[in-house]
Coordinates of C-alpha atoms and ligand atoms in Angstrom, one line a residue:
M37 CA -19.8 32.0 111.6
K38 CA -18.7 27.8 110.6
Q39 CA -16.3 28.8 107.9
I40 CA -14.5 31.6 110.3
S41 CA -14.0 30.1 113.5
A42 CA -12.5 26.6 110.0
I43 CA -10.1 29.6 109.0
I44 CA -9.3 30.5 113.1
E45 CA -8.6 26.7 113.4
Q46 CA -6.7 26.7 110.1
L47 CA -4.2 29.5 111.4
D48 CA -3.5 28.3 114.8
T49 CA -2.1 25.2 113.4
T50 CA 0.0 26.7 110.6
L51 CA 0.8 29.0 114.5
A52 CA 1.8 26.3 116.1
G53 CA 4.8 25.3 113.3
E54 CA 8.4 26.3 113.8
W55 CA 8.9 30.4 113.4
P56 CA 13.2 31.8 113.9
D57 CA 13.5 33.9 116.1
T58 CA 14.1 37.4 114.1
A59 CA 13.0 40.1 112.6
G60 CA 10.1 39.3 110.1
I61 CA 6.0 40.5 109.1
R62 CA 3.7 37.5 107.4
Q63 CA 0.9 37.6 105.8
F64 CA -2.0 35.5 106.0
S65 CA -5.5 35.5 103.5
Y66 CA -8.2 32.8 102.9
S67 CA -11.4 33.4 100.5
L68 CA -14.5 32.4 102.9
Q69 CA -16.1 30.3 100.3
K70 CA -19.8 31.9 100.5
Q71 CA -21.6 35.4 103.0
P72 CA -20.8 34.9 106.4
D73 CA -24.3 34.0 107.9
T74 CA -24.0 37.7 110.1
G75 CA -22.8 41.3 109.2
L76 CA -19.1 42.3 110.0
L77 CA -20.3 44.6 112.4
E78 CA -22.2 42.3 114.2
W79 CA -18.2 39.8 114.1
L80 CA -16.2 43.3 115.0
S81 CA -19.2 43.9 118.0
A82 CA -18.7 40.7 119.4
Q83 CA -14.8 40.7 120.0
P84 CA -13.1 41.3 123.0
C85 CA -10.0 42.7 121.7
Y86 CA -9.6 46.7 121.0
P87 CA -8.7 48.9 118.7
K88 CA -11.2 47.5 116.3
F89 CA -12.2 49.5 113.7
Y90 CA -15.1 49.1 111.5
W91 CA -15.7 51.1 107.1
Q92 CA -17.0 50.6 104.1
Q93 CA -17.4 52.1 101.5
R94 CA -19.3 55.1 100.6
D95 CA -21.2 53.0 97.9
G96 CA -21.6 50.0 99.9
N97 CA -18.8 48.1 97.9
E98 CA -16.5 47.5 100.7
E99 CA -16.7 46.6 104.0
A100 CA -14.0 45.9 106.6
A101 CA -13.8 44.2 110.5
V102 CA -10.2 44.6 111.5
C103 CA -9.1 44.0 115.4
G104 CA -5.9 43.6 117.3
D105 CA -2.9 45.4 116.6
A106 CA 0.4 44.2 115.1
Y107 CA 1.8 47.2 115.1
A108 CA 0.5 51.2 115.8
F109 CA 2.0 54.0 114.2
G110 CA 3.0 57.5 115.3
D111 CA 1.7 59.1 111.5
T112 CA 1.1 58.5 108.4
A113 CA 4.5 59.8 106.9
Q114 CA 5.6 56.5 109.8
A115 CA 3.0 54.0 108.4
Q116 CA 4.0 54.7 104.7
A117 CA 7.6 53.8 105.4
F118 CA 6.4 51.0 106.8
I119 CA 4.4 50.0 103.7
R120 CA 7.5 50.8 101.7
Q121 CA 10.0 48.8 103.6
H122 CA 7.5 45.7 103.2
A123 CA 5.9 45.4 99.5
D124 CA 7.6 41.8 99.0
V125 CA 3.8 42.1 101.8
P126 CA 1.9 43.8 98.6
D127 CA -1.8 43.8 100.5
L128 CA -0.9 45.5 104.2
H129 CA -3.2 47.9 105.2
I130 CA -3.2 50.7 108.0
W131 CA -6.4 51.7 109.6
G132 CA -7.6 54.7 111.4
L133 CA -7.7 58.2 112.2
N134 CA -6.4 60.8 111.9
A135 CA -6.5 63.4 114.2
F136 CA -8.3 67.1 112.8
N137 CA -4.7 68.8 114.2
G138 CA -2.7 66.0 112.7
A139 CA 0.8 66.5 114.7
D140 CA 0.6 70.7 115.8
N141 CA -2.0 69.5 118.8
S142 CA 0.0 68.5 121.6
A143 CA -2.7 68.0 123.9
F144 CA -3.8 65.9 121.7
A145 CA -2.8 62.5 120.0
A146 CA -1.8 63.3 115.8
N147 CA -3.9 59.5 114.6
A148 CA -4.7 56.6 115.2
L149 CA -3.8 54.1 112.4
F150 CA -2.9 50.6 113.4
L151 CA -1.2 47.0 111.2
P152 CA -4.2 44.6 112.7
R153 CA -3.5 41.2 113.7
I154 CA -7.0 40.5 111.9
E155 CA -8.8 41.8 109.3
L156 CA -12.5 40.5 107.8
C157 CA -13.5 42.2 104.2
R158 CA -15.7 42.0 101.7
Q159 CA -15.4 43.7 97.9
G160 CA -18.6 43.2 96.8
K161 CA -19.5 39.5 97.2
R162 CA -16.1 38.0 98.2
Y163 CA -14.7 38.1 101.3
W164 CA -11.8 37.4 103.2
L165 CA -10.6 36.8 106.1
R166 CA -6.7 38.1 106.9
C167 CA -3.3 37.3 109.8
T168 CA -1.2 39.2 109.5
L169 CA 2.5 39.2 112.1
F170 CA 4.8 41.4 112.6
S171 CA 8.2 41.6 115.2
S172 CA 10.6 43.6 115.0
H173 CA 12.9 41.1 116.9
S174 CA 11.2 37.4 117.0
L175 CA 8.4 35.9 115.2
R176 CA 9.0 32.8 117.4
E177 CA 7.6 35.3 120.1
E178 CA 4.6 37.1 117.5
A179 CA 3.2 33.6 116.4
R180 CA 3.0 33.0 119.9
R181 CA 0.5 36.4 120.7
T182 CA -0.8 36.4 117.8
R183 CA -2.1 32.9 118.8
L184 CA -3.3 33.5 122.1
F185 CA -5.5 36.7 120.7
L186 CA -6.8 34.2 118.2
R187 CA -8.1 32.4 120.9
S188 CA -9.6 35.3 122.6
L189 CA -12.4 35.7 119.4
V190 CA -15.0 34.5 120.3
D191 CA -18.6 34.0 117.7
S192 CA -20.5 36.6 115.9
R193 CA -23.7 37.8 117.3
A194 CA -26.7 40.0 116.5
L195 CA -26.7 42.9 118.0
P196 CA -28.5 44.7 121.5
P197 CA -30.7 47.7 120.2
I198 CA -30.1 50.5 120.8
A199 CA -31.8 51.4 124.4
S200 CA -29.9 54.8 125.7
R201 CA -32.4 57.3 126.4
V202 CA -31.6 60.7 125.9
L203 CA -31.2 62.2 129.3
Q204 CA -29.8 65.5 128.8
H205 CA -28.3 67.2 126.6
Q206 CA -26.1 70.5 126.2
H207 CA -24.1 73.0 123.4
L208 CA -20.9 73.5 123.4
P209 CA -21.4 76.8 121.9
A210 CA -25.2 77.7 123.3
Q211 CA -26.7 79.1 120.6
P212 CA -26.2 83.0 121.9
Q213 CA -22.3 81.9 121.5
W214 CA -22.8 81.1 118.5
N215 CA -24.4 84.8 117.5
Q216 CA -21.0 85.7 119.5
L217 CA -19.1 83.6 116.7
I218 CA -20.1 84.6 113.2
T219 CA -20.5 88.3 113.4
R220 CA -17.0 87.7 114.9
A221 CA -15.7 86.0 111.8
L222 CA -17.8 88.1 109.4
N223 CA -15.6 91.0 111.1
C224 CA -12.7 88.8 109.9
I225 CA -13.9 87.7 106.7
E226 CA -15.1 91.7 105.9
E227 CA -11.4 93.0 107.4
Q228 CA -10.1 90.1 104.3
Q229 CA -8.1 88.3 107.1
F230 CA -9.9 84.9 105.5
D231 CA -12.3 84.0 103.2
K232 CA -14.0 81.1 104.9
V233 CA -13.5 79.8 108.1
V234 CA -16.0 76.1 109.2
L235 CA -17.7 76.9 112.7
A236 CA -17.8 73.7 114.7
R237 CA -21.0 72.7 117.8
K238 CA -20.3 70.0 120.4
T239 CA -23.5 68.9 121.8
T240 CA -23.2 66.8 124.5
L241 CA -26.0 64.2 124.9
T242 CA -26.3 62.0 129.1
L243 CA -27.5 59.1 128.2
S244 CA -29.7 56.3 131.1
Q245 CA -26.9 53.6 129.8
P246 CA -23.7 53.9 127.5
L247 CA -23.6 53.3 123.9
N248 CA -23.2 50.1 122.0
A249 CA -20.9 52.0 119.4
C250 CA -21.3 49.2 116.9
A251 CA -25.0 48.7 116.8
F252 CA -25.1 52.7 117.0
L253 CA -23.1 52.6 114.3
A254 CA -25.3 49.4 112.6
A255 CA -28.5 52.1 112.2
S256 CA -27.0 55.4 111.0
R257 CA -26.0 52.9 108.5
A258 CA -29.9 51.6 107.7
V259 CA -30.6 55.1 107.5
N260 CA -27.5 57.3 106.4
H261 CA -27.5 56.3 102.9
H262 CA -24.8 57.2 100.4
C263 CA -22.0 57.5 103.4
Y264 CA -18.8 56.3 104.5
H265 CA -19.3 54.5 107.8
F266 CA -16.6 54.6 111.0
M267 CA -16.1 53.4 113.6
L268 CA -13.2 53.1 116.4
A269 CA -13.2 51.2 119.3
F270 CA -10.3 51.6 121.8
T271 CA -11.8 50.5 124.4
P272 CA -15.3 48.7 125.3
Q273 CA -16.2 52.8 127.0
Q274 CA -15.1 55.0 124.8
A275 CA -14.6 54.8 120.7
F276 CA -15.4 57.5 117.7
L277 CA -17.7 57.1 115.1
G278 CA -19.7 58.8 112.2
S279 CA -21.4 58.3 108.8
S280 CA -20.3 60.4 105.9
P281 CA -20.3 62.2 103.2
E282 CA -17.3 63.6 102.1
R283 CA -14.2 61.3 100.6
L284 CA -11.2 63.1 102.1
F285 CA -8.9 61.0 99.0
L286 CA -9.0 58.3 97.2
R287 CA -6.1 57.4 95.8
S288 CA -5.8 54.4 93.4
H289 CA -2.1 54.2 91.9
D290 CA -1.4 57.3 90.1
E291 CA -4.7 58.2 90.6
L292 CA -6.2 60.9 92.8
Y293 CA -9.5 61.3 93.2
T294 CA -10.5 63.9 95.5
E295 CA -14.1 67.0 96.2
A296 CA -15.2 70.1 97.5
L297 CA -18.3 69.1 99.1
A298 CA -19.6 72.5 100.5
G299 CA -23.0 74.7 100.5
T300 CA -25.4 72.8 102.2
V301 CA -29.7 73.0 102.7
A302 CA -32.5 70.9 103.6
N303 CA -33.2 67.6 102.5
D304 CA -37.6 66.6 102.3
P305 CA -38.8 63.3 101.8
D306 CA -41.3 64.7 99.6
D307 CA -39.3 64.2 96.1
D308 CA -40.5 67.3 94.5
K309 CA -39.8 69.6 97.6
A310 CA -36.6 67.5 98.0
Q311 CA -35.6 69.3 94.2
D312 CA -37.2 72.2 94.8
L313 CA -34.2 72.8 98.2
G314 CA -31.4 71.6 95.1
D315 CA -32.2 73.4 92.6
W316 CA -33.1 76.8 95.3
L317 CA -28.8 75.5 96.3
L318 CA -27.8 75.0 92.7
N319 CA -28.3 79.0 92.5
D320 CA -28.3 79.6 95.4
G321 CA -25.0 82.8 95.7
K322 CA -23.6 81.8 98.8
N323 CA -23.1 78.1 98.7
Q324 CA -21.5 78.4 95.4
R325 CA -18.9 80.9 97.0
E326 CA -18.7 78.3 99.5
N327 CA -18.7 75.5 97.2
L328 CA -16.0 77.1 95.3
L329 CA -13.8 78.7 97.9
V330 CA -12.9 75.4 98.6
V331 CA -12.4 74.3 95.0
D332 CA -9.4 76.6 95.0
D333 CA -8.2 75.2 98.4
I334 CA -8.1 72.1 96.7
C335 CA -6.1 72.8 93.7
Q336 CA -4.3 75.7 95.6
R337 CA -2.6 72.2 98.0
L338 CA -2.2 70.1 94.8
Q339 CA 0.1 72.6 93.0
G340 CA 2.6 70.3 92.5
G341 CA 1.5 66.9 94.0
A342 CA -1.5 67.1 91.2
Q343 CA -0.9 67.3 87.4
S344 CA -4.1 67.7 84.9
L345 CA -7.1 68.2 87.6
D346 CA -10.6 67.9 86.6
I347 CA -13.7 69.5 88.0
M348 CA -16.5 68.5 87.5
P349 CA -19.3 70.5 87.1
A350 CA -22.0 70.8 91.4
E351 CA -24.5 68.3 91.1
I352 CA -26.7 67.7 94.3
L353 CA -25.6 65.1 96.9
R354 CA -28.8 64.0 98.9
L355 CA -28.7 62.5 101.7
R356 CA -31.8 62.6 105.1
K357 CA -31.8 65.4 106.9
V358 CA -29.0 67.5 104.2
Q359 CA -28.4 68.4 100.5
H360 CA -25.1 69.3 99.5
L361 CA -22.8 70.7 96.4
R362 CA -20.8 68.0 94.8
R363 CA -17.8 69.4 92.5
S364 CA -15.9 65.9 92.2
I365 CA -11.6 66.3 91.3
H366 CA -10.0 64.0 89.4
G367 CA -5.5 64.7 89.2
E368 CA -2.8 62.8 88.4
L369 CA 0.1 62.0 90.5
T370 CA 3.7 63.3 90.6
E371 CA 4.3 59.9 92.8
S372 CA 2.4 57.9 94.5
D373 CA 2.9 59.5 98.3
D374 CA -0.2 59.7 101.0
A375 CA 1.3 61.4 103.5
G376 CA 2.1 64.1 100.7
C377 CA -1.8 63.8 99.9
L378 CA -2.8 63.7 103.4
Q379 CA -0.5 66.8 103.8
R380 CA -1.5 68.6 101.6
L381 CA -5.5 68.4 102.0
Q382 CA -6.6 67.5 105.3
P383 CA -8.2 70.2 106.2
T384 CA -10.0 71.0 103.1
A385 CA -11.5 74.5 103.3
A386 CA -14.2 71.9 103.0
V387 CA -13.7 72.4 107.4
A388 CA -10.9 74.6 108.3
G389 CA -10.8 78.2 105.8
L390 CA -9.2 79.9 103.8
P391 CA -6.2 80.4 103.7
R392 CA -6.7 77.6 105.7
Q393 CA -3.7 79.0 108.2
A394 CA -5.4 81.8 109.0
A395 CA -8.9 80.0 109.4
R396 CA -7.1 77.5 111.5
E397 CA -5.7 80.3 113.8
F398 CA -9.2 81.6 114.0
I399 CA -10.9 78.0 115.0
A400 CA -7.7 77.4 117.7
E401 CA -9.2 80.6 119.1
Y402 CA -12.5 81.0 119.8
E403 CA -14.3 77.3 118.8
P404 CA -14.9 76.7 122.7
F405 CA -13.7 73.1 122.1
D406 CA -10.7 71.0 120.9
R407 CA -12.5 69.0 117.5
E408 CA -9.9 66.1 118.7
W409 CA -11.2 63.4 115.1
Y410 CA -14.1 64.9 114.6
A411 CA -13.0 67.2 111.3
G412 CA -9.9 65.1 111.0
S413 CA -10.1 62.0 108.3
A414 CA -10.8 57.7 108.9
G415 CA -9.7 55.4 106.3
Y416 CA -7.0 53.1 105.2
I417 CA -3.5 53.1 103.9
S418 CA -1.8 50.6 101.3
A419 CA 0.1 50.1 98.5
E420 CA -2.3 49.5 96.3
Q421 CA -5.0 52.3 96.6
T422 CA -5.5 54.4 99.9
E423 CA -8.5 56.3 100.7
F424 CA -9.7 58.3 103.6
T425 CA -13.2 60.0 104.9
V426 CA -13.9 63.5 105.9
A427 CA -14.3 62.5 110.1
L428 CA -18.1 64.2 110.0
R429 CA -21.0 63.4 110.6
S430 CA -19.5 62.2 114.0
A431 CA -20.3 61.5 117.5
A432 CA -17.3 60.3 120.5
V433 CA -18.7 57.4 122.9
K434 CA -17.6 57.9 126.2
G435 CA -19.3 55.6 128.3
H436 CA -23.1 57.6 129.6
H437 CA -22.6 60.8 127.2
L438 CA -22.5 60.9 123.2
E439 CA -21.1 64.0 121.5
L440 CA -22.0 64.6 117.9
Y441 CA -19.7 67.1 116.8
A442 CA -20.9 69.4 113.7
G443 CA -20.1 72.4 111.5
A444 CA -20.1 75.5 109.7
G445 CA -18.8 76.7 106.7
I446 CA -18.8 80.7 107.1
V447 CA -18.4 82.8 103.8
A448 CA -20.0 86.6 102.9
G449 CA -23.6 86.4 103.5
S450 CA -24.1 83.6 105.9
D451 CA -26.6 84.6 108.7
A452 CA -25.9 82.9 111.9
A453 CA -29.7 82.0 113.4
Q454 CA -29.6 80.2 109.3
E455 CA -25.8 78.0 109.6
W456 CA -27.1 76.8 113.7
Q457 CA -30.0 74.9 111.8
E458 CA -27.4 74.1 109.3
I459 CA -25.7 72.2 111.7
E460 CA -28.4 71.4 113.6
N461 CA -29.7 69.3 110.4
K462 CA -26.5 67.6 109.7
A463 CA -26.2 66.7 113.5
A464 CA -29.7 65.2 113.4
G465 CA -28.0 63.0 110.7
L466 CA -27.0 60.6 114.0
R467 CA -29.4 62.4 117.2
T468 CA -32.3 61.2 115.7
L469 CA -31.6 57.1 115.5
L470 CA -30.7 58.0 119.5
E471 CA -34.4 60.3 119.6
E472 CA -36.5 57.5 117.8
H473 CA -36.0 55.7 121.1
Y474 CA -36.6 58.2 123.6
T475 CA -39.9 58.6 125.4
P476 CA -39.9 61.9 127.6
A477 CA -41.0 61.6 131.4
V478 CA -45.0 61.7 131.5
Q479 CA -45.9 64.6 133.2
A480 CA -47.8 64.2 136.8
G481 CA -51.9 66.0 136.7
Ligands
ISJ134 C1 -18.3 70.4 108.9 C2 -19.2 69.6 108.2 O1 -19.9 70.1 106.8 C3 -18.6 70.2 105.7 C4 -20.2 71.8 105.8 C5 -20.9 72.2 104.7 C6 -21.3 73.2 105.0 O2 -21.0 74.4 106.0 O3 -21.8 73.9 103.8 C7 -21.3 71.0 104.4 C8 -20.1 69.3 103.9 C9 -19.4 69.7 105.2 O4 -18.0 69.7 104.0 C10 -19.9 68.8 109.6 O5 -20.6 68.1 109.0 O6 -19.8 69.1 110.5
MG135 MG1 -22.8 76.1 105.2

């Protein structure tokens, strides 16, 4: 990490110069000459500054480790307005999470979006470090604060092994309550209150020792391929992370890429068996319905905001524990408006239901926990390009506890036991990373 220390020294010299005692924004960007000695997640893990955010795009080509907040935003509209106001600083990126309920739920933060002080980024084999200063009253003061911040940065080190063992688990709802919930949802579907509702479970694991969020995410990234990997660490003990296969949307200039990812079957390590399961999925009526309702929802939601929508044929996405039906969707935006895209697309019928409002009301009334960040979105906003993943296959790290989330789309024809198995398989993507380290107590006698 010599390169990084050298860049930081150079930055420090720049910041030590004369700065105006007025409002302003400045950004400094430095290319790294070669690949750093350790990964970005290792670097981020070592830093003692919060918030920190990590992101890896699902094709593996884009990665970012960012920390410290030069500015925090109350909502995406505010973040977007900030980027537009500072169009002369073309590389501003605002990173973070949007909660499932957005501004509708006053009990929980609507989002955690911030403009970082430091960003270490990779695109393909190209690496760079960016430092941003922003002050609404004094850049001089901000330069001084940023220098202190830079001094707190430390060298990267190897991630610790995952030593946390699972002592206990608790499902909310437990299976009998899940069965009741599904019956209730199926009744509403029969009464035509809605066509689909996505119901979820929170599993709280009690651990033998607090989990290192970066090490846990690295373990997930090593095995859960074709996924976005994201993490927001709020404090040393509190983080939200996940490895999600689902794109909420990618906006590149005026092009919009989204998808209907819904309909699930188990995966199998054996290629032939996995293929048979995938073929079954492609031809199963209930799963096709689940997926097509998401296509309908997305098309309705994009009306007036995007034109010439292209919907690709269904394909199978094979993951480590499950396989999904996916239809990719592409359109031209009538205006490049990220806050608008979020408003339209989050939450889609893949994680809420259809019609959206009726499904959300059912979730708010009957799901026995607050989703908080689960099924919201994680990603970034910038002038040129914006991308969010749906925050699925995710977990909240809270000291000695890990809360794992998983849900399933309920439509006519859903069976409670099969849907329970489906959420078990989805949760297994993260859960098995711990169980591999689990040594059951030896029974006496
Ligand atoms: C709700 C989740 O996943 C969603 C539900 C799916 C389904 O029911 O088939 C498939 C993919 C996701 O859109 C989750 O992983 O928690
Ligand atoms: Mg399903």
